[in-house]
Coordinates of C-alpha atoms and ligand atoms in Angstrom, one line a residue:
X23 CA -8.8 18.1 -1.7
X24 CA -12.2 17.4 -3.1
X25 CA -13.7 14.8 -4.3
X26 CA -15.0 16.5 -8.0
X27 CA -12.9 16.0 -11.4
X28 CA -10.6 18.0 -12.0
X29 CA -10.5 20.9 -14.9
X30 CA -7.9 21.6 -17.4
X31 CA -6.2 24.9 -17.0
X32 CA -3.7 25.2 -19.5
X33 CA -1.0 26.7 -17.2
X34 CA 2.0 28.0 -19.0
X35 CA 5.0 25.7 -18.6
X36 CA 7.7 27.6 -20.7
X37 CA 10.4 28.3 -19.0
X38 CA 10.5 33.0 -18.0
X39 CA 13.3 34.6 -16.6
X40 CA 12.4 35.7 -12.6
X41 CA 14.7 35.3 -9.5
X42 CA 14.4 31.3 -9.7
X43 CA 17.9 31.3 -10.7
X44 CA 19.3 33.5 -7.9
X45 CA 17.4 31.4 -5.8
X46 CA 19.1 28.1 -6.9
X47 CA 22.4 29.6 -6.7
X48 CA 22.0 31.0 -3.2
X49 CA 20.8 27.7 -1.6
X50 CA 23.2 26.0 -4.0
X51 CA 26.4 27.7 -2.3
X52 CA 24.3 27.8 0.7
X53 CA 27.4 25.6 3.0
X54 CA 25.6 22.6 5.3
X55 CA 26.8 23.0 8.7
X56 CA 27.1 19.9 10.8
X57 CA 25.2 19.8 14.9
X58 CA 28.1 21.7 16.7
X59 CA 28.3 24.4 14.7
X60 CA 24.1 25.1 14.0
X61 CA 24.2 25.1 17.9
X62 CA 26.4 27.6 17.8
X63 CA 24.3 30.1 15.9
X64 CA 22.2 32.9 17.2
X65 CA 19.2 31.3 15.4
X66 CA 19.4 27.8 16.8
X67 CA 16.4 28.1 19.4
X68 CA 14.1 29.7 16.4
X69 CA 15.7 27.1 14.1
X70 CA 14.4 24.3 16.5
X71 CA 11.4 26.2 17.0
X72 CA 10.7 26.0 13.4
X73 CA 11.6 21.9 13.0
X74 CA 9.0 21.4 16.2
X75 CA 6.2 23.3 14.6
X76 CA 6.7 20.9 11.0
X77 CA 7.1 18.1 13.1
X78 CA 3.9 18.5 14.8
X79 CA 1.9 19.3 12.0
X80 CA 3.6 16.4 9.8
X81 CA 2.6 14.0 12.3
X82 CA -1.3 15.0 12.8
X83 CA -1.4 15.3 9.1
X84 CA -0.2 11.7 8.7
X85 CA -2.2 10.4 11.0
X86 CA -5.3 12.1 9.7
X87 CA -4.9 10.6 6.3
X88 CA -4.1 7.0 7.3
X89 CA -7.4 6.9 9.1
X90 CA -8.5 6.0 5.4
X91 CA -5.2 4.6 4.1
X92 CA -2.3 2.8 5.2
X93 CA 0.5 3.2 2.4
X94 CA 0.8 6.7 1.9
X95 CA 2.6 8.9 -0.3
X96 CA 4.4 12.5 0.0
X97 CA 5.2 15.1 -2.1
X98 CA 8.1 17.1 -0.5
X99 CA 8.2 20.1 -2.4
X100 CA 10.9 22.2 -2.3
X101 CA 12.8 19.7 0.1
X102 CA 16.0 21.4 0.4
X103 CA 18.8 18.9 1.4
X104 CA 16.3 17.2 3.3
X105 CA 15.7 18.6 6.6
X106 CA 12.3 16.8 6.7
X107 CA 13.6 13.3 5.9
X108 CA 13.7 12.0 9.3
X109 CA 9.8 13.3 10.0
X110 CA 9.0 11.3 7.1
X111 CA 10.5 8.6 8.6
X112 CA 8.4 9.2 11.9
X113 CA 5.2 9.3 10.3
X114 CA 5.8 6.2 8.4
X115 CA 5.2 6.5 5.0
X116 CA 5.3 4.1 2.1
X117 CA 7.0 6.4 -0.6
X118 CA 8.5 10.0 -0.6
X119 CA 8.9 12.6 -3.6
X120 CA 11.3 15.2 -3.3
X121 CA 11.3 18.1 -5.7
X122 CA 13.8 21.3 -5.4
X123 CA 14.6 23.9 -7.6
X124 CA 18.3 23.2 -6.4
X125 CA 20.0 20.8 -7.9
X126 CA 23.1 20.7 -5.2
X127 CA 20.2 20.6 -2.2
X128 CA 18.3 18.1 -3.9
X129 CA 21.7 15.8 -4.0
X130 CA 22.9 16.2 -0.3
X131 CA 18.9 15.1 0.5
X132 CA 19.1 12.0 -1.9
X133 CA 22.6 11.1 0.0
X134 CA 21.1 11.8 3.5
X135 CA 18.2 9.8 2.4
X136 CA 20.7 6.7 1.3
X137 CA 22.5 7.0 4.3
X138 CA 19.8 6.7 6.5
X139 CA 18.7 3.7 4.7
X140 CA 22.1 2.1 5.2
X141 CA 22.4 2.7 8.8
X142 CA 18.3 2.0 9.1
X143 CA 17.4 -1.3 11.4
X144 CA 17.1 -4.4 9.1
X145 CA 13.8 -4.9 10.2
X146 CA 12.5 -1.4 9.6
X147 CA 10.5 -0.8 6.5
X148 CA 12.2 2.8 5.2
X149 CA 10.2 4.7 2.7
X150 CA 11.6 4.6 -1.3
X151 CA 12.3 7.7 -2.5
X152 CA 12.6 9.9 -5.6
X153 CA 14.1 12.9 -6.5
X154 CA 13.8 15.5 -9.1
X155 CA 15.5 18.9 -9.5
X156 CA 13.2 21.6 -10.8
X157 CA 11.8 25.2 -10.6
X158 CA 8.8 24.2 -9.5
X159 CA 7.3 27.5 -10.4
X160 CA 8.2 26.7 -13.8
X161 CA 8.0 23.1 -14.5
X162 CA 5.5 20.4 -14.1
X163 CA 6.9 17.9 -11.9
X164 CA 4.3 15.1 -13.7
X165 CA 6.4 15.4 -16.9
X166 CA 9.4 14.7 -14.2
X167 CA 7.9 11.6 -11.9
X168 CA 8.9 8.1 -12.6
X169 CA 5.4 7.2 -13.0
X170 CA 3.1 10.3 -14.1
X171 CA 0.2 8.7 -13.1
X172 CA 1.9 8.5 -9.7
X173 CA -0.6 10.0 -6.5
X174 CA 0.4 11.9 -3.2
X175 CA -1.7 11.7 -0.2
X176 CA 0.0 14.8 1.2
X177 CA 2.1 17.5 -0.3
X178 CA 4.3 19.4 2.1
X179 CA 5.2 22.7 1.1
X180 CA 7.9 23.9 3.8
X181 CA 8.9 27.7 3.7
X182 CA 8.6 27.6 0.1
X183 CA 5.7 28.6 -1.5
X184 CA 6.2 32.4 -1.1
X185 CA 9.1 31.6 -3.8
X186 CA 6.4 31.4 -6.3
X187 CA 4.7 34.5 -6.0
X188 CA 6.6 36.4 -8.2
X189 CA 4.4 35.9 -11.0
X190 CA 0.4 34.7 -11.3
X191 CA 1.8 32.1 -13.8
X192 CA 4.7 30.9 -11.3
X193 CA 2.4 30.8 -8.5
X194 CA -0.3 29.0 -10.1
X195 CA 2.3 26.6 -11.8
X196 CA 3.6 26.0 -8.1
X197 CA 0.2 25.1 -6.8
X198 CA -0.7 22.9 -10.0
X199 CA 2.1 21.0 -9.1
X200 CA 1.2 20.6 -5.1
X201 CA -2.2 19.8 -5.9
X202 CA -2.7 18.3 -9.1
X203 CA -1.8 14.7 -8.2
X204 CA -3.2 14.6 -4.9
X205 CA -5.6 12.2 -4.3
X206 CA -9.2 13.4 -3.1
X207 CA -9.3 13.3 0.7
X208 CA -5.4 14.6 0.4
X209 CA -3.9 17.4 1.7
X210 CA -1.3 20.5 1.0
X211 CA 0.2 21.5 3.8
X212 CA 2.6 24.8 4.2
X213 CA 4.5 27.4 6.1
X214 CA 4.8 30.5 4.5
X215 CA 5.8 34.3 6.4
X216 CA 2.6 35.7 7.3
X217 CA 2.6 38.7 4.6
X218 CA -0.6 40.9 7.2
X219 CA 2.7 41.1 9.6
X220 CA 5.3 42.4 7.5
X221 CA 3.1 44.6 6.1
X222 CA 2.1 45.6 9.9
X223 CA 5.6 46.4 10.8
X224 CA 7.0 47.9 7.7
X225 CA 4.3 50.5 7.6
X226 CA 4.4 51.6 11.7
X227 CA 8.4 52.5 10.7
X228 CA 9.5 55.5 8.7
X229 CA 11.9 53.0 7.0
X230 CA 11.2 50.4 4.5
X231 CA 13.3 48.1 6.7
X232 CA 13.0 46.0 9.7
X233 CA 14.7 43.7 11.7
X234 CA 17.5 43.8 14.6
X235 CA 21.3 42.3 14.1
X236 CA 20.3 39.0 13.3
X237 CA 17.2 39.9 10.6
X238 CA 16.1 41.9 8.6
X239 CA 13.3 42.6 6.0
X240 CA 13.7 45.2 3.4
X241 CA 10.6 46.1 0.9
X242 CA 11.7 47.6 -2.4
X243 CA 8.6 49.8 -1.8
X244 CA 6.3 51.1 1.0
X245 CA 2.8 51.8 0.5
X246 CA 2.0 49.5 -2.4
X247 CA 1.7 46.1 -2.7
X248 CA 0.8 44.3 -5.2
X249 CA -0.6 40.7 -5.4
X250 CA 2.0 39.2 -7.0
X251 CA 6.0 40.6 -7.2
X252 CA 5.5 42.4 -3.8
X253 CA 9.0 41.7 -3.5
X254 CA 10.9 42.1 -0.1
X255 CA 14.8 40.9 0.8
X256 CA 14.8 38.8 3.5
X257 CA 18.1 38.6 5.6
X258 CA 18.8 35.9 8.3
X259 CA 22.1 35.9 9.9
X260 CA 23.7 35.9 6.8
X261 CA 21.6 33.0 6.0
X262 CA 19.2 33.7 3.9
X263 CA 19.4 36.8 1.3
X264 CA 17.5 36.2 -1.2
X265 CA 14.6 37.8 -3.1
X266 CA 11.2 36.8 -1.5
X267 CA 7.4 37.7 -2.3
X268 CA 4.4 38.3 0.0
X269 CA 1.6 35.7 -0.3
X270 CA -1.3 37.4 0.1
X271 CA -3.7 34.5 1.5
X272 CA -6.7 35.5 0.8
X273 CA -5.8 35.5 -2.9
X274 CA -4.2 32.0 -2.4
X275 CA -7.2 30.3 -0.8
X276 CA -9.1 31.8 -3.8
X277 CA -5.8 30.4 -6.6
X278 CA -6.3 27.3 -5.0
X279 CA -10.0 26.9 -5.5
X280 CA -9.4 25.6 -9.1
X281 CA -7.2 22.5 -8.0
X282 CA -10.0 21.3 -6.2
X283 CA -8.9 22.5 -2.8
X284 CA -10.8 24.0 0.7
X285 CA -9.1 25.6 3.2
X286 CA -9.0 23.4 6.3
X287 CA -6.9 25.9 8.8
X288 CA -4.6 28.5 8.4
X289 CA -2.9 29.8 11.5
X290 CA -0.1 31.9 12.8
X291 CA 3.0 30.1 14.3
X292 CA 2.0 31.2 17.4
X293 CA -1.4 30.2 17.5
X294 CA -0.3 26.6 16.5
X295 CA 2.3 26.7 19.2
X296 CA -0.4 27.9 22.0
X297 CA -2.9 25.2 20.7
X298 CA -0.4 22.5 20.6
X299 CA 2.5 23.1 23.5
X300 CA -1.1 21.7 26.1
X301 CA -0.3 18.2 24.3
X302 CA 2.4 16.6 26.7
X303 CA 3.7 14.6 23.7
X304 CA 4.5 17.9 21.7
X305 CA 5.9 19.6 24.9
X306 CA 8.1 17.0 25.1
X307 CA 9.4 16.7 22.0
X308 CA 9.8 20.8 22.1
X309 CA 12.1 19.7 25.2
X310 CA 14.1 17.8 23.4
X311 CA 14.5 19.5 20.3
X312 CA 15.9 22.8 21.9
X313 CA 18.0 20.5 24.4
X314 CA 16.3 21.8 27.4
X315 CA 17.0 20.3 30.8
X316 CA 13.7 19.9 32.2
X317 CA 13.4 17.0 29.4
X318 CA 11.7 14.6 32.0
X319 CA 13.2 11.1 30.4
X320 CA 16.6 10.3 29.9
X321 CA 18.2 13.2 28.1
X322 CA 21.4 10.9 27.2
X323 CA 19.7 7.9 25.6
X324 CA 17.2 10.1 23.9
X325 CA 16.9 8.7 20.3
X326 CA 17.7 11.2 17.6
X327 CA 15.0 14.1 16.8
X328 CA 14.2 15.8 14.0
X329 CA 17.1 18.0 13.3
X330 CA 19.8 16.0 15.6
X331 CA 20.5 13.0 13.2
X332 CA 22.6 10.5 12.7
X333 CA 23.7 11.9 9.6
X334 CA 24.9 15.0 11.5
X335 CA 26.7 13.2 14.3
X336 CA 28.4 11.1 11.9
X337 CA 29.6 13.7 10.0
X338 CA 31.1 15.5 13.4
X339 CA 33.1 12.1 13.8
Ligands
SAM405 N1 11.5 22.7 2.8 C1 12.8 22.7 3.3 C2 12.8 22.8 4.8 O1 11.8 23.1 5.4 O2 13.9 22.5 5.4 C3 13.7 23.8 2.7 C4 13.2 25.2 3.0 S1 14.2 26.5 2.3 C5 13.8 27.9 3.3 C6 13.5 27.0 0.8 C7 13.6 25.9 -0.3 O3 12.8 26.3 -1.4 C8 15.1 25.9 -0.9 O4 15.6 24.6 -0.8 C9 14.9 26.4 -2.3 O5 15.8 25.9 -3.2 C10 13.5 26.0 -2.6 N2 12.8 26.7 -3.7 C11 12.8 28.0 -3.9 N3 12.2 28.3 -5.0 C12 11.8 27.1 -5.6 C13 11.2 26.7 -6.8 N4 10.8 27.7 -7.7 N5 11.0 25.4 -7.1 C14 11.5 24.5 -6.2 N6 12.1 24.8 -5.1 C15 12.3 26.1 -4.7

């Protein structure tokens, strides 16, 4: 984020109808499965996969910005129940915000979070926490904080943001709200599907479809895409089925501009995966997060990673 003032915009915050509510509802009902049974699932590896890459860019994030502060802050928008909680927890931070459009997600994260706490070592200093449901897209989360005035050093925006491009309003509304209360020298960091490959594989088929028996992606339309409301159906194992919009980025970068904000790096998933699997550390922790056996330390005493908590293994009990 810069370092200039920032300008009043006058977003729209009335509420609009959209698919915000189909959205809540589906990761509402959407049931949380314990360790055994996600290790079951044909998307464990890619699931794991996905937790390594936030991990690894959580961490270099945090330790950028504590080069210049030591209590830092997070926005964690669009939270879900919380799968991030324990990366938080890694990196060390003084306070956490989580914001989620559902309101059951948003309480599973807040009981994750208070568990943790509990079962936390006496001596460790565990970040405090808030939480706020809201459609993010919709709402400003400053009328929602505890303190308005409150400041993030990082917002993290985690398969989320492409939620928001339904609408210019929404989207804008959704990046207001990740950057408005950052501090300068702070940064937004997402994952979002890379819209240039969709579009690359839904135009080399005769179909409007994609995907094999685990995914699929289905545009309502081929041929035309619009910047915002390009609306695709995105289908994971049963999973996920719900409405989802192409971010075009170049239009984002551009959106994102008037909140003060430069682009620092924007890369694929496997780009960041060639770049970063060369650091042992990172290769190691990809070991242990898809429960490999070449994990060179012992595999039994390992401590828990990001998505094998303690919250998941007590549940199993
Ligand atoms: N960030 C979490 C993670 O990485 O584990 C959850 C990712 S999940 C794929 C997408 C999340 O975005 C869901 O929890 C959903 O409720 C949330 N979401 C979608 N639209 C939203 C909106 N308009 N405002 C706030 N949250 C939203």
């Amino acid at each position: 984020k810069h370092d200039d003032e920032e300008e009043d915009d006058g977003s729209p915050t009335k509420k609009q109808h959209g698919h915000g509510e189909k959205v809540a509802t589906h990761y509402n009902t959407l049931q949380e499965t314990g360790l055994a049974a996600r290790s079951q699932s044909r998307i464990f590896y890619m699931r794991n996969f996905n937790n390594w890459l936030k991990s690894v860019l959580i961490g270099e994030i945090l330790d950028t910005v504590r080069q210049s502060r030591r209590e830092l802050s997070v926005l964690d928008l669009g939270c879900g129940k919380g799968g991030d909680l324990l990366k938080w927890r890694k990196g060390h931070i003084s306070r956490l915000v989580c914001a989620d459009i559902a309101a059951v997600s948003v309480e599973q994260c807040q009981v994750r979070y208070e568990y943790m706490r509990k079962r936390g070592h006496p001596n460790e200093r565990i970040f405090s926490a808030e939480f706020i449901t809201a459609d993010c897209t919709k709402e400003l989360l400053t009328d929602k904080l505890k303190d308005p005035k409150m400041e993030f050093d990082v917002t993290s925006c985690q398969f989320v943001y492409h939620y928001s491009f339904e609408t210019q309003q929404q989207a804008d509304l959704m990046l207001k709200n990740a950057c408005e209360r950052l501090r300068p020298g702070g940064y937004f960091i997402g994952t979002t599907p890379d819209a240039y490959e969709l579009v690359k594989r839904v135009e080399t088929l005769d179909s409007n479809s994609f995907g094999n028996e685990v995914f699929s992606v289905t545009f309502q339309k081929k041929g035309d895409y619009p910047l915002f409301g390009c609306q695709y159906d995105f289908n994971l194992e049963g999973v996920v089925n719900v409405p989802e919009f192409l971010v075009y980025f170049p239009l984002f970068e551009e959106m994102a501009k008037k909140y003060n904000m430069r682009l620092v790096f924007k890369k694929t998933f496997s780009q960041f995966f060639e770049e970063h699997i060369k650091n042992d550390q990172h290769k190691m922790l990809m070991q242990r997060m898809q429960g490999l056996e070449s994990f060179p330390t012992d595999n039994k005493n390992k401590s828990s990673s990001d998505n094998l908590d303690d919250y998941d293994h007590a549940k199993e009990k």
